[in-house]
Amino acid sequence: MPIQARSRERVERILDATAQLVLVDGIDGLTTRGIADAAELPVASLYQYFSDKDAVLLALCERDMAEMDDQVARDLAAVADLTIASMVETAMRAFVKVYHRRPAFMQIWMRGRTNNAIYDYGRHHNKRIAENLLAVAASARIVDTEAYTAAELAALAELAVEVGDRAFQLAFERDPRGDNFLLDQAIELVTGYLERIAKRP
Amino acid sequence: MPIQARSRERVERILDATAQLVLVDGIDGLTTRGIADAAELPVASLYQYFSDKDAVLLALCERDMAEMDDQVARDLAAVADLTIASMVETAMRAFVKVYHRRPAFMQIWMRGRTNNAIYDYGRHHNKRIAENLLAVAASARIVDTEAYTAAELAALAELAVEVGDRAFQLAFERDPRGDNFLLDQAIELVTGYLERIAKRP
Amino acid sequence: MPIQARSRERVERILDATAQLVLVDGIDGLTTRGIADAAELPVASLYQYFSDKDAVLLALCERDMAEMDDQVARDLAAVADLTIASMVETAMRAFVKVYHRRPAFMQIWMRGRTNNAIYDYGRHHNKRIAENLLAVAASARIVDTEAYTAAELAALAELAVEVGDRAFQLAFERDPRGDNFLLDQAIELVTGYLERIAKRP
Amino acid sequence: MPIQARSRERVERILDATAQLVLVDGIDGLTTRGIADAAELPVASLYQYFSDKDAVLLALCERDMAEMDDQVARDLAAVADLTIASMVETAMRAFVKVYHRRPAFMQIWMRGRTNNAIYDYGRHHNKRIAENLLAVAASARIVDTEAYTAAELAALAELAVEVGDRAFQLAFERDPRGDNFLLDQAIELVTGYLERIAKRP
DNA sequence: AATGAATGAGATTTCATTCAT
DNA sequence: CATGAATGAAATCTCATTCAT
């Protein structure tokens, strides 16, 4: 097996093992030895692939986040009539799909944010999501660029994403599959809020 | 100095020290030794006042939460014309006042909720706040009790409280005094969302 | 209530509480706080009656040992025909009686001898028992004082007591009431051994 | 130095250090820090070789017990005329040899048996010694298998071993090399007791 | 005499990380 | 590259004992 492939395989195994462990023991219970054991490799070998423990968590987030971004992009591309409402709904439903597909990721995301690395990554990622969605909306010319400055729009978008995030947290806390009533409400809430930036006809 | 007063003073010192430390090092960085050093007393003495580390955190939350509840109650009592909008604004501004007075509390509240003790307390408290506000609104007959079931109203209120929390977190992250634009937006967001439960004329 | 009486009552309560605790948690689990709680008095008050924790254990042994000595003396006094065999049997059966009456004492005695205080007390007491029994036997003129020096007799007697002690330990380990087969064997063993010091007719 | 040898050497050093410490401070005074200091290695390294404190004690017992078993087996093999008396004497003298070689072991053995790990191991080992000796005696056809049931024989043998243990303890307490008079008496005592199971001609 | 409060001094164990090979 | 082994640095909590009142 070529070294690179072996390396990639091991990294995946580490990430999967970490995901499983977080699911079972929570973020606080996570140890390097635990990860190594679960991934069936020596502890010291972890450090060949990751600089430290936080880096593992981060990589896990990144991997699954990339999947989430893909899902959002793909689903948005399939929307015929792009409005603020359809965008919000599509994006948020895409999130839910990935949370369902990756329960461990959901756990880490929802409950693991005391870890500074994850927390910071989360803030950073939410900001990027907000920017991306704003860009899509802008290029679809569905944003009222006259009533708000660019900075205000950015702040609004980020607020909306964060608030949606928290609402989902609540929904997934109540039910590991996401409480349906709360999911719907979350979407309504964010939609309602963001419609103020929709272009007035 | 009477013993009881001395004891209370020490407890306060422990709580204040804890608050400072959480602010600086985060919840994960909190250690009993750290608390004791900061509070200038022997580690063993911590255990006279608190059964364990979690209990300290919990007490801190309780202390500041009580203050927050007071503030909200007092400010709401002073509102002449009670509407959903005036309630939300009054309550949220009351929160801001307390966050100003107790910056450490905000941090703990916003970032400390993976700690089980805090988490449970937080969920419980938010729920209670939501219930209280809902009760006030109901007795002022400004809630549309026909369009929603009681359970739905409870869920809506809780969601609003949690989402307001998160929005405030963002505002206070950007600016230690709370970013004004974001604070306003937060209030608008929650108000907008909750107005759907206002009684239709 | 006169102070002395109150004091004696408290000492008894401490001793009883200690006995119970040892029975439940073993010697290693014993704490001053535990004793105080069980005896329903403040920890600090323990130190009014005992110099330290070991002193409590020691006092407990002494109290029950005194009872044991009484039992032996009383039972021996009732023996009509004093021989080595009847002495050994009577004394050992008296031990068993007290072990039955005082199960906590039995526990401490049988399993608590890692504690230095208890261990030393045990050695000391076994020696005294040996001396006493030897004195009784000598005054009943059933000992062969010609074949052995006084020092040898003392050593023999002590060995017999210690060995009997260990045999009982085994018997009470196997069965909290004392395994009957082993109890009988223990008596036979000690009797058989000591008969060598019986006066030859 | 090859790693395995280094590891074995360290384990030995830990065991020796433990033995010394138990000898000086008793079992209760034993601490992981103490062991580590005496063995001149970091406390954390203890846990590379042993799962916890009890495991160290246990390993110490096992090591010395193995030596004792060897000694007994070797010496018994050299006995020409196997009788109960010669067996008992040979075995007990073999014990003495090992106690001489391993004074710490005797201490641990005699005083450490409240520690659960050691206690359980001790009971188990004494039983096995008793069984082994009984088996040797049986195969040499020097046991009266008609007067006693197998269970009784087993109990008798175990009692004899335990009682011999205790007698030896006394002998070694009085004199670090083992008081000769008491050693002789111990052998006589056990021999005398066990001869009842010798086959009647 | 009585006691609530205070504390010095550890004890055991865990863990992330680093080397030497 | 890979890894078994090693370890510095803590962390939490307990407990016997002592004071000040």
PDB file of C-alpha atoms in Angstrom, chain C residues 111 114 116 119 123 152 155-156 158-159 162-163 166-167 170 173-174 181 185 188-189 193 196, chain D residues 111 114 119 123 152 155-156 158-159 162-163 166-167 169-170 173-174 181 185 188-189 193 196:
ATOM      1  CA  ARG C 111      -9.294  -8.644  60.430  1.00  0.00           C
ATOM      2  CA  THR C 114      -2.945  -4.343  60.271  1.00  0.00           C
ATOM      3  CA  ASN C 116      -0.538  -1.069  64.488  1.00  0.00           C
ATOM      4  CA  TYR C 119      -1.810  -5.417  66.421  1.00  0.00           C
ATOM      5  CA  ARG C 123       0.218  -9.293  70.967  1.00  0.00           C
ATOM      6  CA  GLU C 152      10.208 -21.981  78.089  1.00  0.00           C
ATOM      7  CA  ALA C 155       7.026 -19.159  75.407  1.00  0.00           C
ATOM      8  CA  LEU C 156       5.053 -22.382  74.996  1.00  0.00           C
ATOM      9  CA  GLU C 158       2.196 -17.774  74.318  1.00  0.00           C
ATOM     10  CA  LEU C 159       2.746 -19.863  71.222  1.00  0.00           C
ATOM     11  CA  GLU C 162      -1.276 -17.256  69.307  1.00  0.00           C
ATOM     12  CA  VAL C 163      -1.745 -20.419  67.385  1.00  0.00           C
ATOM     13  CA  ARG C 166      -4.937 -17.939  64.252  1.00  0.00           C
ATOM     14  CA  ALA C 167      -6.953 -21.121  64.099  1.00  0.00           C
ATOM     15  CA  LEU C 170      -9.602 -19.280  60.071  1.00  0.00           C
ATOM     16  CA  GLU C 173     -13.294 -16.353  58.272  1.00  0.00           C
ATOM     17  CA  ARG C 174     -15.000 -19.350  56.829  1.00  0.00           C
ATOM     18  CA  PHE C 181     -15.222 -28.334  62.470  1.00  0.00           C
ATOM     19  CA  GLN C 185      -9.846 -28.826  65.475  1.00  0.00           C
ATOM     20  CA  GLU C 188      -7.722 -30.286  69.701  1.00  0.00           C
ATOM     21  CA  LEU C 189      -4.637 -28.761  68.173  1.00  0.00           C
ATOM     22  CA  TYR C 193       0.298 -29.323  71.875  1.00  0.00           C
ATOM     23  CA  ARG C 196       3.312 -31.977  76.746  1.00  0.00           C
TER      24      ARG C 196
ATOM     25  CA  ARG D 111       1.027  -8.353  58.701  1.00  0.00           C
ATOM     26  CA  THR D 114      -5.894  -7.107  55.625  1.00  0.00           C
ATOM     27  CA  TYR D 119      -5.380 -11.338  51.750  1.00  0.00           C
ATOM     28  CA  ARG D 123      -5.663 -17.487  51.413  1.00  0.00           C
ATOM     29  CA  GLU D 152     -11.709 -32.848  56.335  1.00  0.00           C
ATOM     30  CA  ALA D 155      -9.315 -28.407  56.146  1.00  0.00           C
ATOM     31  CA  LEU D 156      -6.813 -30.068  58.457  1.00  0.00           C
ATOM     32  CA  GLU D 158      -4.950 -25.785  55.607  1.00  0.00           C
ATOM     33  CA  LEU D 159      -5.287 -25.279  59.319  1.00  0.00           C
ATOM     34  CA  GLU D 162      -1.966 -21.363  58.689  1.00  0.00           C
ATOM     35  CA  VAL D 163      -1.053 -22.287  62.202  1.00  0.00           C
ATOM     36  CA  ARG D 166       1.503 -17.879  62.783  1.00  0.00           C
ATOM     37  CA  ALA D 167       3.987 -19.780  64.863  1.00  0.00           C
ATOM     38  CA  GLN D 169       5.570 -15.135  62.786  1.00  0.00           C
ATOM     39  CA  LEU D 170       6.072 -15.290  66.505  1.00  0.00           C
ATOM     40  CA  GLU D 173       9.136 -11.348  65.713  1.00  0.00           C
ATOM     41  CA  ARG D 174      11.203 -12.313  68.670  1.00  0.00           C
ATOM     42  CA  PHE D 181      13.319 -22.509  70.321  1.00  0.00           C
ATOM     43  CA  GLN D 185       8.301 -25.764  68.807  1.00  0.00           C
ATOM     44  CA  GLU D 188       6.767 -29.986  66.741  1.00  0.00           C
ATOM     45  CA  LEU D 189       3.352 -28.435  67.078  1.00  0.00           C
ATOM     46  CA  TYR D 193      -1.125 -32.137  65.055  1.00  0.00           C
ATOM     47  CA  ARG D 196      -3.190 -37.871  63.490  1.00  0.00           C
TER      48      ARG D 196
END
